[in-house]
C-alpha cells in the first residue's frame, strides 16, 4: 500500500555551484530504505536532484517527517519495490539487509522485484552475504551494486561522501548518476563485493587511527602536555590526518555526539576480521583495537561517536 505526502517542489534545474546539474535524476523512480543519520539526507538529495523518491523505514517517525516534506512512502519493502526502478539501502547491518531483501516480519523486495530493478546497497554489509544476495537478486531478474560510503553524517548532509563501488560495469554505469549526486568521490573498485572489501579496509584504517590519536593524546596528557597543543603541532606534520583534525578535536572537547556510532564502528571492524579469517589472514592490531570498542560498548557507551574510544584509556579524565 502506498501513501503520498504533500508539499515540496523539485529544483528548477539551475546549477548548485559544484559544476553538477541541479536535477540530473529527473524521470527516475528511486526508493530509499533506512532513514537514520545517513538515509534521511540521502533521500533529500535524491529528491532535490529530480528523482521521484519513495521511502520506507522500520522506524515510523522519520517516515512521517519525510511524508510531511512531500515524499511518497511505502509500508513495506515489497510495496516500495513495486513502484521503483532503483532501490537504495541504507540500513544498519548485514542482517537488516537480508531481511529487507528476503523478507521477515514484512514482505521483502524479492516478493515484488521487477525485471531490471537495481538494488544499491550503501551500507556496510559482509562480503560473503553481499555476493550471495547479489546472486539471488540477479536470479530474480534484478541487479546489485554495493556502494558503501565514508564520510559519516556530515558527508551525507553535504553530499560529499566517498563511495566505494562494486558491481558489473553496466550496473555501475547506471548507478553512477545517483552516486554522483551523493558523493564527492565515486570509485569503481571491481565486481560485486569489491566495494565492501574496500570499506572493510577503510574501517580498519579509521578504527586504528582513532585508537592511535587517542593513545597519543593520553600519553601527552599523562606527561603533562595539553593535548590541544599537541594536536595543533601535529596537524602541520606527517601525522596530520582528517581523523586527527575532526576526531582529535572531539576528544579534546569531550563532545561525542554521534556522527558514526561506536556500535557501528565495532560492527564494521568485526566484519573486517571475519573477512580476514575467510582469507586466512590475521589482523592483530585490528583485533586488539576491537576489544577496546567491546569494553566501552559493554560499559554503556555504544551510542556515542566512535571517537569516544579515548575513554578506554586510563590517562583520560573520567566522565562526569
mmCIF file with all atom_site columns, N, CA, C and O in Angstrom, residues 125-174:
data_model
loop_
_atom_site.group_PDB
_atom_site.id
_atom_site.type_symbol
_atom_site.label_atom_id
_atom_site.label_alt_id
_atom_site.label_comp_id
_atom_site.label_asym_id
_atom_site.label_entity_id
_atom_site.label_seq_id
_atom_site.pdbx_PDB_ins_code
_atom_site.Cartn_x
_atom_site.Cartn_y
_atom_site.Cartn_z
_atom_site.occupancy
_atom_site.B_iso_or_equiv
_atom_site.pdbx_formal_charge
_atom_site.auth_seq_id
_atom_site.auth_comp_id
_atom_site.auth_asym_id
_atom_site.auth_atom_id
_atom_site.pdbx_PDB_model_num
ATOM 1   N N  . UNK A 1 125 ? 28.038 -4.014  4.539   1.00 0.00 ? 125 UNK A N  1
ATOM 2   C CA . UNK A 1 125 ? 27.481 -5.352  4.605   1.00 0.00 ? 125 UNK A CA 1
ATOM 3   C C  . UNK A 1 125 ? 28.603 -6.370  4.410   1.00 0.00 ? 125 UNK A C  1
ATOM 4   O O  . UNK A 1 125 ? 29.544 -6.121  3.651   1.00 0.00 ? 125 UNK A O  1
ATOM 5   N N  . UNK A 1 126 ? 28.502 -7.497  5.094   1.00 0.00 ? 126 UNK A N  1
ATOM 6   C CA . UNK A 1 126 ? 29.524 -8.531  4.981   1.00 0.00 ? 126 UNK A CA 1
ATOM 7   C C  . UNK A 1 126 ? 29.704 -8.957  3.522   1.00 0.00 ? 126 UNK A C  1
ATOM 8   O O  . UNK A 1 126 ? 28.737 -9.042  2.764   1.00 0.00 ? 126 UNK A O  1
ATOM 9   N N  . UNK A 1 127 ? 30.941 -9.237  3.153   1.00 0.00 ? 127 UNK A N  1
ATOM 10  C CA . UNK A 1 127 ? 31.261 -9.512  1.752   1.00 0.00 ? 127 UNK A CA 1
ATOM 11  C C  . UNK A 1 127 ? 30.570 -10.784 1.263   1.00 0.00 ? 127 UNK A C  1
ATOM 12  O O  . UNK A 1 127 ? 29.959 -10.813 0.188   1.00 0.00 ? 127 UNK A O  1
ATOM 13  N N  . UNK A 1 128 ? 30.647 -11.868 2.036   1.00 0.00 ? 128 UNK A N  1
ATOM 14  C CA . UNK A 1 128 ? 30.031 -13.126 1.602   1.00 0.00 ? 128 UNK A CA 1
ATOM 15  C C  . UNK A 1 128 ? 28.531 -12.964 1.430   1.00 0.00 ? 128 UNK A C  1
ATOM 16  O O  . UNK A 1 128 ? 27.938 -13.456 0.460   1.00 0.00 ? 128 UNK A O  1
ATOM 17  N N  . UNK A 1 129 ? 27.882 -12.263 2.369   1.00 0.00 ? 129 UNK A N  1
ATOM 18  C CA . UNK A 1 129 ? 26.444 -12.035 2.272   1.00 0.00 ? 129 UNK A CA 1
ATOM 19  C C  . UNK A 1 129 ? 26.117 -11.157 1.069   1.00 0.00 ? 129 UNK A C  1
ATOM 20  O O  . UNK A 1 129 ? 25.104 -11.380 0.385   1.00 0.00 ? 129 UNK A O  1
ATOM 21  N N  . UNK A 1 130 ? 26.953 -10.181 0.792   1.00 0.00 ? 130 UNK A N  1
ATOM 22  C CA . UNK A 1 130 ? 26.744 -9.317  -0.368  1.00 0.00 ? 130 UNK A CA 1
ATOM 23  C C  . UNK A 1 130 ? 26.716 -10.130 -1.651  1.00 0.00 ? 130 UNK A C  1
ATOM 24  O O  . UNK A 1 130 ? 25.820 -9.977  -2.497  1.00 0.00 ? 130 UNK A O  1
ATOM 25  N N  . UNK A 1 131 ? 27.688 -11.003 -1.800  1.00 0.00 ? 131 UNK A N  1
ATOM 26  C CA . UNK A 1 131 ? 27.759 -11.798 -3.028  1.00 0.00 ? 131 UNK A CA 1
ATOM 27  C C  . UNK A 1 131 ? 26.591 -12.777 -3.128  1.00 0.00 ? 131 UNK A C  1
ATOM 28  O O  . UNK A 1 131 ? 26.055 -13.006 -4.219  1.00 0.00 ? 131 UNK A O  1
ATOM 29  N N  . UNK A 1 132 ? 26.168 -13.332 -1.996  1.00 0.00 ? 132 UNK A N  1
ATOM 30  C CA . UNK A 1 132 ? 25.036 -14.250 -2.017  1.00 0.00 ? 132 UNK A CA 1
ATOM 31  C C  . UNK A 1 132 ? 23.740 -13.523 -2.351  1.00 0.00 ? 132 UNK A C  1
ATOM 32  O O  . UNK A 1 132 ? 22.926 -13.995 -3.153  1.00 0.00 ? 132 UNK A O  1
ATOM 33  N N  . UNK A 1 133 ? 23.528 -12.359 -1.756  1.00 0.00 ? 133 UNK A N  1
ATOM 34  C CA . UNK A 1 133 ? 22.324 -11.579 -2.041  1.00 0.00 ? 133 UNK A CA 1
ATOM 35  C C  . UNK A 1 133 ? 22.307 -11.124 -3.494  1.00 0.00 ? 133 UNK A C  1
ATOM 36  O O  . UNK A 1 133 ? 21.255 -11.138 -4.150  1.00 0.00 ? 133 UNK A O  1
ATOM 37  N N  . UNK A 1 134 ? 23.459 -10.705 -3.986  1.00 0.00 ? 134 UNK A N  1
ATOM 38  C CA . UNK A 1 134 ? 23.535 -10.269 -5.384  1.00 0.00 ? 134 UNK A CA 1
ATOM 39  C C  . UNK A 1 134 ? 23.136 -11.394 -6.319  1.00 0.00 ? 134 UNK A C  1
ATOM 40  O O  . UNK A 1 134 ? 22.394 -11.191 -7.291  1.00 0.00 ? 134 UNK A O  1
ATOM 41  N N  . UNK A 1 135 ? 23.610 -12.615 -6.036  1.00 0.00 ? 135 UNK A N  1
ATOM 42  C CA . UNK A 1 135 ? 23.262 -13.755 -6.885  1.00 0.00 ? 135 UNK A CA 1
ATOM 43  C C  . UNK A 1 135 ? 21.767 -14.036 -6.845  1.00 0.00 ? 135 UNK A C  1
ATOM 44  O O  . UNK A 1 135 ? 21.144 -14.340 -7.872  1.00 0.00 ? 135 UNK A O  1
ATOM 45  N N  . UNK A 1 136 ? 21.162 -13.916 -5.659  1.00 0.00 ? 136 UNK A N  1
ATOM 46  C CA . UNK A 1 136 ? 19.723 -14.146 -5.525  1.00 0.00 ? 136 UNK A CA 1
ATOM 47  C C  . UNK A 1 136 ? 18.925 -13.101 -6.289  1.00 0.00 ? 136 UNK A C  1
ATOM 48  O O  . UNK A 1 136 ? 17.950 -13.422 -6.991  1.00 0.00 ? 136 UNK A O  1
ATOM 49  N N  . UNK A 1 137 ? 19.326 -11.849 -6.162  1.00 0.00 ? 137 UNK A N  1
ATOM 50  C CA . UNK A 1 137 ? 18.634 -10.766 -6.857  1.00 0.00 ? 137 UNK A CA 1
ATOM 51  C C  . UNK A 1 137 ? 18.788 -10.913 -8.367  1.00 0.00 ? 137 UNK A C  1
ATOM 52  O O  . UNK A 1 137 ? 17.829 -10.721 -9.137  1.00 0.00 ? 137 UNK A O  1
ATOM 53  N N  . UNK A 1 138 ? 19.986 -11.261 -8.813  1.00 0.00 ? 138 UNK A N  1
ATOM 54  C CA . UNK A 1 138 ? 20.214 -11.445 -10.255 1.00 0.00 ? 138 UNK A CA 1
ATOM 55  C C  . UNK A 1 138 ? 19.383 -12.606 -10.804 1.00 0.00 ? 138 UNK A C  1
ATOM 56  O O  . UNK A 1 138 ? 18.842 -12.532 -11.917 1.00 0.00 ? 138 UNK A O  1
ATOM 57  N N  . UNK A 1 139 ? 19.231 -13.673 -10.014 1.00 0.00 ? 139 UNK A N  1
ATOM 58  C CA . UNK A 1 139 ? 18.404 -14.801 -10.443 1.00 0.00 ? 139 UNK A CA 1
ATOM 59  C C  . UNK A 1 139 ? 16.935 -14.404 -10.568 1.00 0.00 ? 139 UNK A C  1
ATOM 60  O O  . UNK A 1 139 ? 16.189 -14.998 -11.361 1.00 0.00 ? 139 UNK A O  1
ATOM 61  N N  . UNK A 1 140 ? 16.528 -13.382 -9.808  1.00 0.00 ? 140 UNK A N  1
ATOM 62  C CA . UNK A 1 140 ? 15.152 -12.894 -9.861  1.00 0.00 ? 140 UNK A CA 1
ATOM 63  C C  . UNK A 1 140 ? 14.959 -11.824 -10.938 1.00 0.00 ? 140 UNK A C  1
ATOM 64  O O  . UNK A 1 140 ? 13.852 -11.275 -11.072 1.00 0.00 ? 140 UNK A O  1
ATOM 65  N N  . UNK A 1 141 ? 16.018 -11.518 -11.680 1.00 0.00 ? 141 UNK A N  1
ATOM 66  C CA . UNK A 1 141 ? 15.902 -10.561 -12.773 1.00 0.00 ? 141 UNK A CA 1
ATOM 67  C C  . UNK A 1 141 ? 16.378 -9.163  -12.460 1.00 0.00 ? 141 UNK A C  1
ATOM 68  O O  . UNK A 1 141 ? 16.308 -8.271  -13.311 1.00 0.00 ? 141 UNK A O  1
ATOM 69  N N  . UNK A 1 142 ? 16.889 -8.946  -11.241 1.00 0.00 ? 142 UNK A N  1
ATOM 70  C CA . UNK A 1 142 ? 17.387 -7.636  -10.862 1.00 0.00 ? 142 UNK A CA 1
ATOM 71  C C  . UNK A 1 142 ? 18.899 -7.540  -10.960 1.00 0.00 ? 142 UNK A C  1
ATOM 72  O O  . UNK A 1 142 ? 19.558 -8.415  -11.522 1.00 0.00 ? 142 UNK A O  1
ATOM 73  N N  . UNK A 1 143 ? 19.452 -6.475  -10.428 1.00 0.00 ? 143 UNK A N  1
ATOM 74  C CA . UNK A 1 143 ? 20.899 -6.261  -10.434 1.00 0.00 ? 143 UNK A CA 1
ATOM 75  C C  . UNK A 1 143 ? 21.307 -5.682  -9.083  1.00 0.00 ? 143 UNK A C  1
ATOM 76  O O  . UNK A 1 143 ? 20.493 -5.067  -8.383  1.00 0.00 ? 143 UNK A O  1
ATOM 77  N N  . UNK A 1 144 ? 22.577 -5.867  -8.731  1.00 0.00 ? 144 UNK A N  1
ATOM 78  C CA . UNK A 1 144 ? 23.074 -5.449  -7.406  1.00 0.00 ? 144 UNK A CA 1
ATOM 79  C C  . UNK A 1 144 ? 24.371 -4.686  -7.576  1.00 0.00 ? 144 UNK A C  1
ATOM 80  O O  . UNK A 1 144 ? 25.270 -5.107  -8.299  1.00 0.00 ? 144 UNK A O  1
ATOM 81  N N  . UNK A 1 145 ? 24.462 -3.562  -6.879  1.00 0.00 ? 145 UNK A N  1
ATOM 82  C CA . UNK A 1 145 ? 25.708 -2.804  -6.774  1.00 0.00 ? 145 UNK A CA 1
ATOM 83  C C  . UNK A 1 145 ? 25.930 -2.505  -5.301  1.00 0.00 ? 145 UNK A C  1
ATOM 84  O O  . UNK A 1 145 ? 25.025 -2.006  -4.617  1.00 0.00 ? 145 UNK A O  1
ATOM 85  N N  . UNK A 1 146 ? 27.096 -2.866  -4.782  1.00 0.00 ? 146 UNK A N  1
ATOM 86  C CA . UNK A 1 146 ? 27.431 -2.482  -3.411  1.00 0.00 ? 146 UNK A CA 1
ATOM 87  C C  . UNK A 1 146 ? 28.223 -1.176  -3.464  1.00 0.00 ? 146 UNK A C  1
ATOM 88  O O  . UNK A 1 146 ? 29.176 -1.047  -4.233  1.00 0.00 ? 146 UNK A O  1
ATOM 89  N N  . UNK A 1 147 ? 27.780 -0.219  -2.659  1.00 0.00 ? 147 UNK A N  1
ATOM 90  C CA . UNK A 1 147 ? 28.375 1.113   -2.701  1.00 0.00 ? 147 UNK A CA 1
ATOM 91  C C  . UNK A 1 147 ? 28.466 1.706   -1.301  1.00 0.00 ? 147 UNK A C  1
ATOM 92  O O  . UNK A 1 147 ? 27.871 2.749   -1.005  1.00 0.00 ? 147 UNK A O  1
ATOM 93  N N  . UNK A 1 148 ? 29.208 1.056   -0.399  1.00 0.00 ? 148 UNK A N  1
ATOM 94  C CA . UNK A 1 148 ? 29.372 1.609   0.941   1.00 0.00 ? 148 UNK A CA 1
ATOM 95  C C  . UNK A 1 148 ? 30.125 2.938   0.888   1.00 0.00 ? 148 UNK A C  1
ATOM 96  O O  . UNK A 1 148 ? 30.818 3.231   -0.094  1.00 0.00 ? 148 UNK A O  1
ATOM 97  N N  . UNK A 1 149 ? 29.967 3.723   1.941   1.00 0.00 ? 149 UNK A N  1
ATOM 98  C CA . UNK A 1 149 ? 30.478 5.086   1.918   1.00 0.00 ? 149 UNK A CA 1
ATOM 99  C C  . UNK A 1 149 ? 31.334 5.381   3.136   1.00 0.00 ? 149 UNK A C  1
ATOM 100 O O  . UNK A 1 149 ? 31.252 4.721   4.164   1.00 0.00 ? 149 UNK A O  1
ATOM 101 N N  . UNK A 1 150 ? 32.141 6.413   3.005   1.00 0.00 ? 150 UNK A N  1
ATOM 102 C CA . UNK A 1 150 ? 32.867 7.009   4.114   1.00 0.00 ? 150 UNK A CA 1
ATOM 103 C C  . UNK A 1 150 ? 32.558 8.503   4.110   1.00 0.00 ? 150 UNK A C  1
ATOM 104 O O  . UNK A 1 150 ? 32.362 9.098   3.051   1.00 0.00 ? 150 UNK A O  1
ATOM 105 N N  . UNK A 1 151 ? 32.515 9.077   5.291   1.00 0.00 ? 151 UNK A N  1
ATOM 106 C CA . UNK A 1 151 ? 32.209 10.495  5.395   1.00 0.00 ? 151 UNK A CA 1
ATOM 107 C C  . UNK A 1 151 ? 31.173 10.799  6.460   1.00 0.00 ? 151 UNK A C  1
ATOM 108 O O  . UNK A 1 151 ? 31.008 11.942  6.878   1.00 0.00 ? 151 UNK A O  1
ATOM 109 N N  . UNK A 1 152 ? 30.460 9.759   6.902   1.00 0.00 ? 152 UNK A N  1
ATOM 110 C CA . UNK A 1 152 ? 29.540 9.911   8.013   1.00 0.00 ? 152 UNK A CA 1
ATOM 111 C C  . UNK A 1 152 ? 28.369 10.823  7.732   1.00 0.00 ? 152 UNK A C  1
ATOM 112 O O  . UNK A 1 152 ? 28.049 11.157  6.589   1.00 0.00 ? 152 UNK A O  1
ATOM 113 N N  . UNK A 1 153 ? 27.724 11.215  8.816   1.00 0.00 ? 153 UNK A N  1
ATOM 114 C CA . UNK A 1 153 ? 26.526 12.055  8.707   1.00 0.00 ? 153 UNK A CA 1
ATOM 115 C C  . UNK A 1 153 ? 26.827 13.379  8.019   1.00 0.00 ? 153 UNK A C  1
ATOM 116 O O  . UNK A 1 153 ? 26.034 13.861  7.200   1.00 0.00 ? 153 UNK A O  1
ATOM 117 N N  . UNK A 1 154 ? 27.974 13.977  8.329   1.00 0.00 ? 154 UNK A N  1
ATOM 118 C CA . UNK A 1 154 ? 28.326 15.254  7.704   1.00 0.00 ? 154 UNK A CA 1
ATOM 119 C C  . UNK A 1 154 ? 28.457 15.093  6.192   1.00 0.00 ? 154 UNK A C  1
ATOM 120 O O  . UNK A 1 154 ? 27.945 15.895  5.413   1.00 0.00 ? 154 UNK A O  1
ATOM 121 N N  . UNK A 1 155 ? 29.127 14.025  5.764   1.00 0.00 ? 155 UNK A N  1
ATOM 122 C CA . UNK A 1 155 ? 29.277 13.777  4.337   1.00 0.00 ? 155 UNK A CA 1
ATOM 123 C C  . UNK A 1 155 ? 27.946 13.542  3.656   1.00 0.00 ? 155 UNK A C  1
ATOM 124 O O  . UNK A 1 155 ? 27.732 13.976  2.515   1.00 0.00 ? 155 UNK A O  1
ATOM 125 N N  . UNK A 1 156 ? 27.031 12.837  4.345   1.00 0.00 ? 156 UNK A N  1
ATOM 126 C CA . UNK A 1 156 ? 25.702 12.611  3.777   1.00 0.00 ? 156 UNK A CA 1
ATOM 127 C C  . UNK A 1 156 ? 24.935 13.916  3.644   1.00 0.00 ? 156 UNK A C  1
ATOM 128 O O  . UNK A 1 156 ? 24.280 14.176  2.628   1.00 0.00 ? 156 UNK A O  1
ATOM 129 N N  . UNK A 1 157 ? 25.013 14.756  4.657   1.00 0.00 ? 157 UNK A N  1
ATOM 130 C CA . UNK A 1 157 ? 24.283 16.025  4.635   1.00 0.00 ? 157 UNK A CA 1
ATOM 131 C C  . UNK A 1 157 ? 24.840 16.978  3.581   1.00 0.00 ? 157 UNK A C  1
ATOM 132 O O  . UNK A 1 157 ? 24.084 17.717  2.938   1.00 0.00 ? 157 UNK A O  1
ATOM 133 N N  . UNK A 1 158 ? 26.149 16.953  3.386   1.00 0.00 ? 158 UNK A N  1
ATOM 134 C CA . UNK A 1 158 ? 26.779 17.874  2.441   1.00 0.00 ? 158 UNK A CA 1
ATOM 135 C C  . UNK A 1 158 ? 26.967 17.274  1.051   1.00 0.00 ? 158 UNK A C  1
ATOM 136 O O  . UNK A 1 158 ? 27.491 17.940  0.156   1.00 0.00 ? 158 UNK A O  1
ATOM 137 N N  . UNK A 1 159 ? 26.532 16.021  0.874   1.00 0.00 ? 159 UNK A N  1
ATOM 138 C CA . UNK A 1 159 ? 26.684 15.303  -0.406  1.00 0.00 ? 159 UNK A CA 1
ATOM 139 C C  . UNK A 1 159 ? 28.144 15.247  -0.840  1.00 0.00 ? 159 UNK A C  1
ATOM 140 O O  . UNK A 1 159 ? 28.470 15.446  -2.010  1.00 0.00 ? 159 UNK A O  1
ATOM 141 N N  . UNK A 1 160 ? 29.020 14.930  0.123   1.00 0.00 ? 160 UNK A N  1
ATOM 142 C CA . UNK A 1 160 ? 30.452 14.827  -0.156  1.00 0.00 ? 160 UNK A CA 1
ATOM 143 C C  . UNK A 1 160 ? 30.993 13.446  0.230   1.00 0.00 ? 160 UNK A C  1
ATOM 144 O O  . UNK A 1 160 ? 32.188 13.306  0.516   1.00 0.00 ? 160 UNK A O  1
ATOM 145 N N  . UNK A 1 161 ? 30.131 12.452  0.246   1.00 0.00 ? 161 UNK A N  1
ATOM 146 C CA . UNK A 1 161 ? 30.551 11.112  0.637   1.00 0.00 ? 161 UNK A CA 1
ATOM 147 C C  . UNK A 1 161 ? 31.618 10.563  -0.310  1.00 0.00 ? 161 UNK A C  1
ATOM 148 O O  . UNK A 1 161 ? 31.618 10.861  -1.501  1.00 0.00 ? 161 UNK A O  1
ATOM 149 N N  . UNK A 1 162 ? 32.505 9.752   0.238   1.00 0.00 ? 162 UNK A N  1
ATOM 150 C CA . UNK A 1 162 ? 33.406 8.942   -0.568  1.00 0.00 ? 162 UNK A CA 1
ATOM 151 C C  . UNK A 1 162 ? 32.731 7.589   -0.763  1.00 0.00 ? 162 UNK A C  1
ATOM 152 O O  . UNK A 1 162 ? 32.360 6.934   0.212   1.00 0.00 ? 162 UNK A O  1
ATOM 153 N N  . UNK A 1 163 ? 32.556 7.185   -2.020  1.00 0.00 ? 163 UNK A N  1
ATOM 154 C CA . UNK A 1 163 ? 31.769 5.988   -2.323  1.00 0.00 ? 163 UNK A CA 1
ATOM 155 C C  . UNK A 1 163 ? 32.665 4.934   -2.953  1.00 0.00 ? 163 UNK A C  1
ATOM 156 O O  . UNK A 1 163 ? 33.376 5.208   -3.931  1.00 0.00 ? 163 UNK A O  1
ATOM 157 N N  . UNK A 1 164 ? 32.628 3.727   -2.397  1.00 0.00 ? 164 UNK A N  1
ATOM 158 C CA . UNK A 1 164 ? 33.433 2.594   -2.852  1.00 0.00 ? 164 UNK A CA 1
ATOM 159 C C  . UNK A 1 164 ? 32.499 1.594   -3.514  1.00 0.00 ? 164 UNK A C  1
ATOM 160 O O  . UNK A 1 164 ? 31.621 1.043   -2.850  1.00 0.00 ? 164 UNK A O  1
ATOM 161 N N  . UNK A 1 165 ? 32.673 1.331   -4.796  1.00 0.00 ? 165 UNK A N  1
ATOM 162 C CA . UNK A 1 165 ? 31.637 0.662   -5.577  1.00 0.00 ? 165 UNK A CA 1
ATOM 163 C C  . UNK A 1 165 ? 32.104 -0.703  -6.082  1.00 0.00 ? 165 UNK A C  1
ATOM 164 O O  . UNK A 1 165 ? 33.215 -0.854  -6.592  1.00 0.00 ? 165 UNK A O  1
ATOM 165 N N  . UNK A 1 166 ? 31.206 -1.688  -5.957  1.00 0.00 ? 166 UNK A N  1
ATOM 166 C CA . UNK A 1 166 ? 31.431 -2.999  -6.528  1.00 0.00 ? 166 UNK A CA 1
ATOM 167 C C  . UNK A 1 166 ? 30.248 -3.400  -7.386  1.00 0.00 ? 166 UNK A C  1
ATOM 168 O O  . UNK A 1 166 ? 29.097 -3.236  -6.987  1.00 0.00 ? 166 UNK A O  1
ATOM 169 N N  . UNK A 1 167 ? 30.516 -3.928  -8.585  1.00 0.00 ? 167 UNK A N  1
ATOM 170 C CA . UNK A 1 167 ? 29.424 -4.359  -9.449  1.00 0.00 ? 167 UNK A CA 1
ATOM 171 C C  . UNK A 1 167 ? 29.876 -4.472  -10.889 1.00 0.00 ? 167 UNK A C  1
ATOM 172 O O  . UNK A 1 167 ? 30.987 -4.068  -11.252 1.00 0.00 ? 167 UNK A O  1
ATOM 173 N N  . UNK A 1 168 ? 28.999 -5.031  -11.720 1.00 0.00 ? 168 UNK A N  1
ATOM 174 C CA . UNK A 1 168 ? 29.282 -5.131  -13.150 1.00 0.00 ? 168 UNK A CA 1
ATOM 175 C C  . UNK A 1 168 ? 29.318 -3.741  -13.778 1.00 0.00 ? 168 UNK A C  1
ATOM 176 O O  . UNK A 1 168 ? 28.652 -2.813  -13.320 1.00 0.00 ? 168 UNK A O  1
ATOM 177 N N  . UNK A 1 169 ? 30.097 -3.597  -14.838 1.00 0.00 ? 169 UNK A N  1
ATOM 178 C CA . UNK A 1 169 ? 30.296 -2.283  -15.456 1.00 0.00 ? 169 UNK A CA 1
ATOM 179 C C  . UNK A 1 169 ? 28.979 -1.608  -15.815 1.00 0.00 ? 169 UNK A C  1
ATOM 180 O O  . UNK A 1 169 ? 28.778 -0.420  -15.534 1.00 0.00 ? 169 UNK A O  1
ATOM 181 N N  . UNK A 1 170 ? 28.066 -2.337  -16.454 1.00 0.00 ? 170 UNK A N  1
ATOM 182 C CA . UNK A 1 170 ? 26.805 -1.739  -16.890 1.00 0.00 ? 170 UNK A CA 1
ATOM 183 C C  . UNK A 1 170 ? 25.959 -1.295  -15.698 1.00 0.00 ? 170 UNK A C  1
ATOM 184 O O  . UNK A 1 170 ? 25.320 -0.233  -15.738 1.00 0.00 ? 170 UNK A O  1
ATOM 185 N N  . UNK A 1 171 ? 25.954 -2.087  -14.648 1.00 0.00 ? 171 UNK A N  1
ATOM 186 C CA . UNK A 1 171 ? 25.168 -1.744  -13.467 1.00 0.00 ? 171 UNK A CA 1
ATOM 187 C C  . UNK A 1 171 ? 25.753 -0.530  -12.752 1.00 0.00 ? 171 UNK A C  1
ATOM 188 O O  . UNK A 1 171 ? 25.019 0.356   -12.280 1.00 0.00 ? 171 UNK A O  1
ATOM 189 N N  . UNK A 1 172 ? 27.076 -0.472  -12.666 1.00 0.00 ? 172 UNK A N  1
ATOM 190 C CA . UNK A 1 172 ? 27.724 0.675   -12.032 1.00 0.00 ? 172 UNK A CA 1
ATOM 191 C C  . UNK A 1 172 ? 27.479 1.940   -12.849 1.00 0.00 ? 172 UNK A C  1
ATOM 192 O O  . UNK A 1 172 ? 27.245 3.023   -12.290 1.00 0.00 ? 172 UNK A O  1
ATOM 193 N N  . UNK A 1 173 ? 27.510 1.823   -14.174 1.00 0.00 ? 173 UNK A N  1
ATOM 194 C CA . UNK A 1 173 ? 27.227 2.986   -15.023 1.00 0.00 ? 173 UNK A CA 1
ATOM 195 C C  . UNK A 1 173 ? 25.823 3.515   -14.769 1.00 0.00 ? 173 UNK A C  1
ATOM 196 O O  . UNK A 1 173 ? 25.589 4.726   -14.757 1.00 0.00 ? 173 UNK A O  1
ATOM 197 N N  . UNK A 1 174 ? 24.887 2.609   -14.532 1.00 0.00 ? 174 UNK A N  1
ATOM 198 C CA . UNK A 1 174 ? 23.516 3.022   -14.237 1.00 0.00 ? 174 UNK A CA 1
ATOM 199 C C  . UNK A 1 174 ? 23.410 3.677   -12.864 1.00 0.00 ? 174 UNK A C  1
ATOM 200 O O  . UNK A 1 174 ? 22.649 4.616   -12.664 1.00 0.00 ? 174 UNK A O  1
#
